[in-house]
Coordinates of C-alpha atoms in Angstrom, one line a residue:
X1 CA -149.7 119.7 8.9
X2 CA -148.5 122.5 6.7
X3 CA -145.9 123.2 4.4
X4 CA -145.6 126.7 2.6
X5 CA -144.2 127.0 -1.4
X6 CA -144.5 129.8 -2.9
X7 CA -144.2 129.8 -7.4
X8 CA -144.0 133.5 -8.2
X9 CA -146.4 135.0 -6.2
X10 CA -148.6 132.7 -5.5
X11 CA -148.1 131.0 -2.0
X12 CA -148.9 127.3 -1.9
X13 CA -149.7 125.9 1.3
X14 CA -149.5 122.4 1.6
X15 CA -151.9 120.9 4.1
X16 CA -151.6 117.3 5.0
X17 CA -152.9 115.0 7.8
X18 CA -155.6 115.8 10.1
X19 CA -157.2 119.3 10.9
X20 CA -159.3 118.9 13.8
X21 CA -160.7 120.8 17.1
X22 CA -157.3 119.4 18.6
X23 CA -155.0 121.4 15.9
X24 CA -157.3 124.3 14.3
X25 CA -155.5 126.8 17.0
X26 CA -151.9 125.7 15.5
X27 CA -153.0 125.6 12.6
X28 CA -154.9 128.9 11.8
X29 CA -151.8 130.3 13.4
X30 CA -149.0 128.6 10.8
X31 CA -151.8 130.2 8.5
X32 CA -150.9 133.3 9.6
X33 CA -147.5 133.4 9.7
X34 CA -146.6 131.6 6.7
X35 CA -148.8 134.1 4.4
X36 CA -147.6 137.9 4.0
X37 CA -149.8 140.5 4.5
X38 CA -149.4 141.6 0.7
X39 CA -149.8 138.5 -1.0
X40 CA -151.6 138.7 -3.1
X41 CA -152.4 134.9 -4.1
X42 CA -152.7 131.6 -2.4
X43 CA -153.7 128.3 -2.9
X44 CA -154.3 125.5 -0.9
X45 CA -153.2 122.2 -2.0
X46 CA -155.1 119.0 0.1
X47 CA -153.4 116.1 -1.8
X48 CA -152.4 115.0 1.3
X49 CA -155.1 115.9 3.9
X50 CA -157.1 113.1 4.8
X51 CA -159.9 114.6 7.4
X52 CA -161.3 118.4 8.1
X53 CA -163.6 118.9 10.6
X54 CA -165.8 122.5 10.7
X55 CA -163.0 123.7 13.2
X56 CA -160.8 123.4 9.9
X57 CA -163.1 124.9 7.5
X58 CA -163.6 128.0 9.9
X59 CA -160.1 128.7 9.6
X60 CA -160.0 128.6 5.9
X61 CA -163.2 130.9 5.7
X62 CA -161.3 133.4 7.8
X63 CA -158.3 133.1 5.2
X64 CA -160.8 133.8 2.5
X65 CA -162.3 136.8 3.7
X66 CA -158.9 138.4 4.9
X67 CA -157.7 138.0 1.3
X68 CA -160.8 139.3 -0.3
X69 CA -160.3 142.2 2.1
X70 CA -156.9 143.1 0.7
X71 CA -158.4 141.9 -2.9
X72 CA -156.1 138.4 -2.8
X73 CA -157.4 135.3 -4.6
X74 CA -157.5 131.8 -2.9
X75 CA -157.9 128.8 -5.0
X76 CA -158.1 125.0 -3.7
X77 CA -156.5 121.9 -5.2
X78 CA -156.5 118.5 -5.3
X79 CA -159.5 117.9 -3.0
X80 CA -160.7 114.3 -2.7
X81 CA -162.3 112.0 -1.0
X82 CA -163.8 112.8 2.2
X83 CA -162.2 116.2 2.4
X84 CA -164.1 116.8 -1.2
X85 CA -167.3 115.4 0.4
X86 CA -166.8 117.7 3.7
X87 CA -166.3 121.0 0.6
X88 CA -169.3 120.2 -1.1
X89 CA -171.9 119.2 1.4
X90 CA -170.7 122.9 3.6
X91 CA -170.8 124.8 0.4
X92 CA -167.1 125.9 0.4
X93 CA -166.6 124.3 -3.1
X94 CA -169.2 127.0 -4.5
X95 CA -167.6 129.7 -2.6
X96 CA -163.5 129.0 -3.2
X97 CA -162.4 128.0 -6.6
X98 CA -161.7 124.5 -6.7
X99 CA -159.1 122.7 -9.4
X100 CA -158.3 119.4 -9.8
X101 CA -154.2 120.0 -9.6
X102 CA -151.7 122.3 -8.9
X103 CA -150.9 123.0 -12.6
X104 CA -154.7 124.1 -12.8
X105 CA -154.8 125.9 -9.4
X106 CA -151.5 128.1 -10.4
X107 CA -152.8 129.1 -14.3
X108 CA -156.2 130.4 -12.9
X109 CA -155.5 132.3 -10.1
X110 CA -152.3 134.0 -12.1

């Protein structure tokens, strides 16, 4: 479900599988305790999640605003498929910087 990187000080959080009403709870709460409360950067890197449902997206929004609260950046990569379908029709895409890899994802938000 979630794997945690971290290239200077960015954190990378890998997200893979399913995030669903069944596993938002776990997941928000890996969220939580793989990101310190100074970091300043993170992105999220879906190459290998396959499905999010709106349980899913509310625990990203809540990551977004609690870094723009502490002035943090969150960027997204490697969206596709129906998880890049479920980002653009809820607006997310507009809201979170998007980039097509990781490469991309760690020269912007740097």
């Amino acid at each position: 479900m979630l794997e945690v990187e971290q290239e200077q000080d960015t954190f990378i959080l890998k997200i893979s599988g399913r995030i669903d009403g069944s596993n938002a709870g776990e997941f928000q709460s890996k969220v939580q305790e793989s990101i310190p409360l100074d970091a300043g950067s993170v992105i999220l890197d879906m190459n290998d999640l396959i499905y999010i449902s709106s349980a899913g997206l509310r625990v990203i929004l809540l990551l977004a605003k609690n870094l723009k609260g502490r002035k943090g950046k969150l960027a997204m990569c490697s969206v596709a498929g129906p998880v890049k379908d479920v980002f653009t029709i809820s607006g997310f895409s507009a809201i979170i910087p998007t980039y097509d890899n990781r490469a991309s994802a760690l020269s912007a938000i740097e």
